[in-house]
Short mmCIF file of C-alpha atoms and ligand atoms in Angstrom, two decimals:
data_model
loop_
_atom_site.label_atom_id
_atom_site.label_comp_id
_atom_site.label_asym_id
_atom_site.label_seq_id
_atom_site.Cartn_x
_atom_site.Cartn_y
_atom_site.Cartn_z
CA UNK A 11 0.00 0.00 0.00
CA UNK A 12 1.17 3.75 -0.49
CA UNK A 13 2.25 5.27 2.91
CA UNK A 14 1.68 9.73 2.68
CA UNK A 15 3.98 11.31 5.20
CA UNK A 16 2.24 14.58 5.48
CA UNK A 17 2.63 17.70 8.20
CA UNK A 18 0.10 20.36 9.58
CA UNK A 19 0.33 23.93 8.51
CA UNK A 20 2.62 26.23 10.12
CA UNK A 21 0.92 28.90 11.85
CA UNK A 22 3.87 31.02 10.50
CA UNK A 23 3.33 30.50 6.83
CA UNK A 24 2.83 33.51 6.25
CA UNK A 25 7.15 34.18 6.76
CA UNK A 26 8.03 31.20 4.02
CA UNK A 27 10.41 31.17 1.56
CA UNK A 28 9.54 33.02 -1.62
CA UNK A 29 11.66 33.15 -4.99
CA UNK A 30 9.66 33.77 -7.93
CA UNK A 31 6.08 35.28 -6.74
CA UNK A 32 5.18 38.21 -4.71
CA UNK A 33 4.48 38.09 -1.20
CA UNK A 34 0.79 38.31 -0.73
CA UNK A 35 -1.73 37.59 2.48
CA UNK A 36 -2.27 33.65 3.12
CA UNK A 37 -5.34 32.53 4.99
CA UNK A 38 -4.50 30.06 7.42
CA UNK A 39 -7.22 28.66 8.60
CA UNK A 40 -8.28 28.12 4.77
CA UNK A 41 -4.73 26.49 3.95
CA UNK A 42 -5.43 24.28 6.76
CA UNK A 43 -8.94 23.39 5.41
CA UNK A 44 -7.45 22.78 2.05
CA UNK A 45 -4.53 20.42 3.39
CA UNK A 46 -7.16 18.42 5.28
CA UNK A 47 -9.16 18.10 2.43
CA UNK A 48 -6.15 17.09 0.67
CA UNK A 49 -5.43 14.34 2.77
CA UNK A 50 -9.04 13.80 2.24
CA UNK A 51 -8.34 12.85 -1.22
CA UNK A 52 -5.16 10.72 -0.90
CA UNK A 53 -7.02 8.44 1.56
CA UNK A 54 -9.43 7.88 -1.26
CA UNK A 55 -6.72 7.08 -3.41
CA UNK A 56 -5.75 4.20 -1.11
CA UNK A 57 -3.12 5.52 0.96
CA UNK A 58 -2.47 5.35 4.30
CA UNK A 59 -1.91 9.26 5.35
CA UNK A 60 0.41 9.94 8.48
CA UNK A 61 -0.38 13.70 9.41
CA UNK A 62 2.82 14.66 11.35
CA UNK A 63 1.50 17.63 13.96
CA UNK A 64 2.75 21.51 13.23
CA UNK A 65 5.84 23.00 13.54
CA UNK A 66 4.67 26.37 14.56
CA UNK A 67 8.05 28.30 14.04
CA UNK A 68 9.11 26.19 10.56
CA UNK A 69 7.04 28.64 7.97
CA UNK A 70 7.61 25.98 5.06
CA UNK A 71 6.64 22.45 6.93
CA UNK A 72 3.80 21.67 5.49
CA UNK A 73 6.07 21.12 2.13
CA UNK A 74 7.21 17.95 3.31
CA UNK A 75 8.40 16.74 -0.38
CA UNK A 76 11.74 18.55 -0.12
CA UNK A 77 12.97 17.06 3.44
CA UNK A 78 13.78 13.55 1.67
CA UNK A 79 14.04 11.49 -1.11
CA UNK A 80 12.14 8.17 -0.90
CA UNK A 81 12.91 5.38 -2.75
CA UNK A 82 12.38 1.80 -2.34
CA UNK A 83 15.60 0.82 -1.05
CA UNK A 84 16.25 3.99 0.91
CA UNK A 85 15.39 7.10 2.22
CA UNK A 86 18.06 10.09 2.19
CA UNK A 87 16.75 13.24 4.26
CA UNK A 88 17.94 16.62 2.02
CA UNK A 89 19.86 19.53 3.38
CA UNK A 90 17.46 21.80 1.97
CA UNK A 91 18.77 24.93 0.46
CA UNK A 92 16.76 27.83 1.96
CA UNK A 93 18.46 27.56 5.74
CA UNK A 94 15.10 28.47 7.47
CA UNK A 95 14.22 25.34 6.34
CA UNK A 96 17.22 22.82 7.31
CA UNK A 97 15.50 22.27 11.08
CA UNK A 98 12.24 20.82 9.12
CA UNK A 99 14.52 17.20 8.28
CA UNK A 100 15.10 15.95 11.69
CA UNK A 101 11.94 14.99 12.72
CA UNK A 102 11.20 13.52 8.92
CA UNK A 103 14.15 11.44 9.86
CA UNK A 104 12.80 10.01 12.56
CA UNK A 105 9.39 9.36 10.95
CA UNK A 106 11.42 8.08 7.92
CA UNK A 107 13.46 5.31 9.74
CA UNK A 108 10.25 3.28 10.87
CA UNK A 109 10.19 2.77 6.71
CA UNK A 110 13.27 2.69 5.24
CA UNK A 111 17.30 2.97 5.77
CA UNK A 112 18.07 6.04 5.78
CA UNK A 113 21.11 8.29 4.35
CA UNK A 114 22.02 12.14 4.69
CA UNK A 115 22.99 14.80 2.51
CA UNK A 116 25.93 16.59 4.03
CA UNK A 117 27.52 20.66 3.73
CA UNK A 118 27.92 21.49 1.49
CA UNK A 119 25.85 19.59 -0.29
CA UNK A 120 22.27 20.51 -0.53
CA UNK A 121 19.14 19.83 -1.77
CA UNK A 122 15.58 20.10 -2.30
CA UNK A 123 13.18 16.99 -2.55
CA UNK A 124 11.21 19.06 -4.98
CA UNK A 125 14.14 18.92 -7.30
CA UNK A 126 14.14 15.12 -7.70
CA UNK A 127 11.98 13.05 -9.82
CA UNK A 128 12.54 9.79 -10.23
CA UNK A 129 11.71 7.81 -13.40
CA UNK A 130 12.11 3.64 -12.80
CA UNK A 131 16.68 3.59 -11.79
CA UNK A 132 16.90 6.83 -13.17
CA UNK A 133 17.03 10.05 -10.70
CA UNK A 134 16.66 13.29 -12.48
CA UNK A 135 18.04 16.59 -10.25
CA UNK A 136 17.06 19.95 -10.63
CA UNK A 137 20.00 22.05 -10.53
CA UNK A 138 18.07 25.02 -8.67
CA UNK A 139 18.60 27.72 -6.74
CA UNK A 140 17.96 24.68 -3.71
CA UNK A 141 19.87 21.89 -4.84
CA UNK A 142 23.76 22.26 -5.63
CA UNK A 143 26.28 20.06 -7.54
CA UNK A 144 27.58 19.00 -4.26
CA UNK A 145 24.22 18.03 -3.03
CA UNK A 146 23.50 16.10 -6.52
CA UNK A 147 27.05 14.21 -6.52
CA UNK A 148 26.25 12.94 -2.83
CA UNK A 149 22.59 11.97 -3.75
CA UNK A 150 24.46 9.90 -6.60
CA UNK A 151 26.57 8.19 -4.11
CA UNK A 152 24.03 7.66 -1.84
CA UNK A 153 22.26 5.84 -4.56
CA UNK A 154 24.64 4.37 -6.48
CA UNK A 155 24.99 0.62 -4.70
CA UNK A 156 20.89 0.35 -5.56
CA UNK A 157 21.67 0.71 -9.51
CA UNK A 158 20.31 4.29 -9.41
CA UNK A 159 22.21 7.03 -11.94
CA UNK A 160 21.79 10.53 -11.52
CA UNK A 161 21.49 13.28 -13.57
CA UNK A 162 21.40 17.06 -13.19
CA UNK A 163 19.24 19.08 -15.06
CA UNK A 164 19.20 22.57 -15.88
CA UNK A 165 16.17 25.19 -14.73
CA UNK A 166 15.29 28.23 -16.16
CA UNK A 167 12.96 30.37 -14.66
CA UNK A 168 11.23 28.17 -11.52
CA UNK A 169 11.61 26.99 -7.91
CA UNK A 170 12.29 23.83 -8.14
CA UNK A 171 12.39 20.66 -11.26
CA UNK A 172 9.04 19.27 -10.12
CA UNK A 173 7.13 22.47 -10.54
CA UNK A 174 8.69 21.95 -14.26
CA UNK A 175 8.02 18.35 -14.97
CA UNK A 176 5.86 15.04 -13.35
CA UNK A 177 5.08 11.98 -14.17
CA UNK A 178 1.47 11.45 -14.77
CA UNK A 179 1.08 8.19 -16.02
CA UNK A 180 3.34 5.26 -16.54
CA UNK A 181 5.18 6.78 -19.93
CA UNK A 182 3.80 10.34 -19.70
CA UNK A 183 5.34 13.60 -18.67
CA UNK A 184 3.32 16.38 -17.86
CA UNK A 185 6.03 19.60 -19.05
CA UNK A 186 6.77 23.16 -19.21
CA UNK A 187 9.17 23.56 -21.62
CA UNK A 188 9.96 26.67 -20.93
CA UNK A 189 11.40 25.70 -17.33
CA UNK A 190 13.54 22.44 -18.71
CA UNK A 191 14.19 21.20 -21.51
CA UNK A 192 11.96 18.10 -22.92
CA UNK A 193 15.35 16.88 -24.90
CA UNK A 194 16.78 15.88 -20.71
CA UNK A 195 14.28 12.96 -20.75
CA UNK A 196 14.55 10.56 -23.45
CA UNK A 197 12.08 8.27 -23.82
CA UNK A 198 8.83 9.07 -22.25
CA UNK A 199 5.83 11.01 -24.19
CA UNK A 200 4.81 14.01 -22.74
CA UNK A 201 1.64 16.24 -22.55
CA UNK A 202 3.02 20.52 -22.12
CA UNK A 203 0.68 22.52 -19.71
CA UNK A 204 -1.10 25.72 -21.27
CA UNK A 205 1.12 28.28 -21.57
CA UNK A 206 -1.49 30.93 -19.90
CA UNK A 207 -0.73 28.29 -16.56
CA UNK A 208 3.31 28.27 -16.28
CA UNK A 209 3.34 26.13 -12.77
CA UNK A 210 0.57 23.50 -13.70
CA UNK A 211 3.50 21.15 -14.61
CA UNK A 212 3.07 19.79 -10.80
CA UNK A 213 0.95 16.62 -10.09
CA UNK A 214 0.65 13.72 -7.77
CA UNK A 215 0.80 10.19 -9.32
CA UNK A 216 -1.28 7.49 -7.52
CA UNK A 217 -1.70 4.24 -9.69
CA UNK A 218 -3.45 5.92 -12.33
CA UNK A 219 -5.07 8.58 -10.38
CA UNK A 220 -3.94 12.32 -10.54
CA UNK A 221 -4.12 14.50 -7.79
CA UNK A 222 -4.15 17.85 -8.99
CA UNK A 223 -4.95 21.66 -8.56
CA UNK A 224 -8.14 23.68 -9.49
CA UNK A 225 -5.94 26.55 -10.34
CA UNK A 226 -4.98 24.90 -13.84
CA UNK A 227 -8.16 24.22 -15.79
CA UNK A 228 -7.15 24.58 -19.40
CA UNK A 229 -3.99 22.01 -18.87
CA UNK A 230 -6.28 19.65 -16.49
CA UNK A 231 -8.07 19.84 -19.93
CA UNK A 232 -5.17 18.60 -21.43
CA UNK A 233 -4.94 15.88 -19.00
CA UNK A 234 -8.45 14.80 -18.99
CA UNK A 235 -8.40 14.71 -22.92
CA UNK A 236 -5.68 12.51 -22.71
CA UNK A 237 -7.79 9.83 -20.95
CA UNK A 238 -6.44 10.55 -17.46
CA UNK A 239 -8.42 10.26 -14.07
CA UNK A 240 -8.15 14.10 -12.71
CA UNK A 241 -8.99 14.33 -8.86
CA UNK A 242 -8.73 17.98 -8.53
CA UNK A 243 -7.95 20.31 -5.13
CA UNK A 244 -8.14 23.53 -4.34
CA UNK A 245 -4.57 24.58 -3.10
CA UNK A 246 -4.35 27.98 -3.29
CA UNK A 247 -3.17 29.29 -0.21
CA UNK A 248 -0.21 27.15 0.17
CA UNK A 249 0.22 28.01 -3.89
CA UNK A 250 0.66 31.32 -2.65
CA UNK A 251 3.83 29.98 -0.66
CA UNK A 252 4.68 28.83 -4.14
CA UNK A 253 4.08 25.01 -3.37
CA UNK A 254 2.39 22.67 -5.59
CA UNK A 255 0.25 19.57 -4.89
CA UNK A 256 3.58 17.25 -4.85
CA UNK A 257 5.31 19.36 -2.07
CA UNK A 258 2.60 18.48 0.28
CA UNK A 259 3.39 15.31 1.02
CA UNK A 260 5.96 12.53 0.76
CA UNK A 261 4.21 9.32 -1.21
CA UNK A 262 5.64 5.91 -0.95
CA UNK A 263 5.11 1.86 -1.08
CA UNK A 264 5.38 0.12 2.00
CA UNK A 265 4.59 -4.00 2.61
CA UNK A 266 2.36 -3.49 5.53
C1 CIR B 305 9.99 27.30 -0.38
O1 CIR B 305 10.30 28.28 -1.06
O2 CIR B 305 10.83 26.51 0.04
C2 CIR B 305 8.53 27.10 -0.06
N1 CIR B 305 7.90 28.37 0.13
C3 CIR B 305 7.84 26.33 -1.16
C4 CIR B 305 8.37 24.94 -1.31
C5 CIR B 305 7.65 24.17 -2.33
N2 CIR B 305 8.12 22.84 -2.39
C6 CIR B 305 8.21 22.12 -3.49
O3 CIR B 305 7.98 22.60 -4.58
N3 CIR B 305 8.63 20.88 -3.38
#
């Protein structure tokens, strides 16, 4: 079954990070009815959701995706790259370990979950204002004795490589290709998001079920056309701290 490691909202998150939109007025109480609703629809997805209680002075904790990298074999917790965010990984790890070994990114190495999408033994980075070529390299090491390769990937223009580029199906990417370019990942077909909607490149894969945001009609058009199942959430006060529906939680297999 699919285990989602998810956290509350941060009273603060109003103070998070911001690098590409302006800083505008978050309702908290709504983000925290949207995350719960959320959840909502990842336990109708089948997953078991663990809802990790609030960090009330960590602004960015409900984006859980960029604290670790969970694969399989392993879990390595990031050094993320914005340092008001590095105290968020500790208590990940410790959630983490009841799942999977676990392995560290080290100074100066950092990196962002956000930036890493994984497609079967291949690891794709996202060389970002978050994650470094230090941080890559030692995510390559890390991975290396499970047959993983890695491979950094250039960004123009957005956060992180996941607000770029998702998987959402089995040989589909869903792309902006005017944050990375398509030519990085031989192979799969891909589907581009509207160009009116630059960040809808961002969606949750469950089996073949989408999670993904109300804020991007015309490319959830795109999607839908394509034959895919669209569940769709409003996320659009933790948009506003520039996360997408992947950041929110951390999605993985588990035996039991
Ligand atoms: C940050 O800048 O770190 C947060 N405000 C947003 C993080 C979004 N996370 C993600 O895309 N994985």
């Amino acid at each position: 079954m699919h285990v989602a490691v998810t956290r509350e909202v941060s009273a603060a998150l109003e103070r998070c990070e911001l690098s590409y939109q302006p800083r505008v007025s978050i309702d908290v109480s709504l983000a925290r009815e949207q995350h719960h609703r959320y959840q909502e629809t990842l336990r109708s997805l089948g997953c078991r959701v663990v809802s990790l209680p609030e960090l009330p002075e960590q602004a960015d904790s409900v984006f859980v995706e960029d604290t670790a990298v969970v694969l399989p074999e392993i879990a390595v917790i990031t050094r993320p790259g914005a340092e008001s965010r590095r105290a968020e990984t500790e208590s990940m790890a410790a959630v983490l370990a009841q799942y999977r070994h676990l392995a560290w990114i080290e100074a100066p190495g950092t990196l962002d979950g956000g930036d890493v999408l994984s497609i079967g033994k291949r690891v794709y980075v996202g060389l970002s204002g978050r994650s470094n070529r230090a941080g890559i390299e030692q995510l390559g090491e890390r991975l290396a004795p499970y047959g993983y390769t890695v491979a950094a990937v250039t960004l123009t223009g957005c956060l992180h490589l996941k607000t770029a580029v998702t998987r959402v199906a089995e040989e589909i990417l869903l792309i902006n290709p005017r944050f990375v370019d398509k030519t990085c990942f031989p192979g799969p077909r891909f589907i581009e998001v509207d160009q009116a909607e630059p960040s809808a490149g961002n969606a949750v894969l469950l089996g073949q079920a989408l999670v993904y945001p109300v804020s991007f009609p015309r490319t959830r058009a795109r999607l839908e056309k394509a034959g895919l199942e669209v569940h769709a959430v409003d996320m659009s006060e933790t948009e506003k701290a520039e996360g997408g529906v992947t950041c929110c939680s951390l999605v993985f297999e588990t035996s039991g």
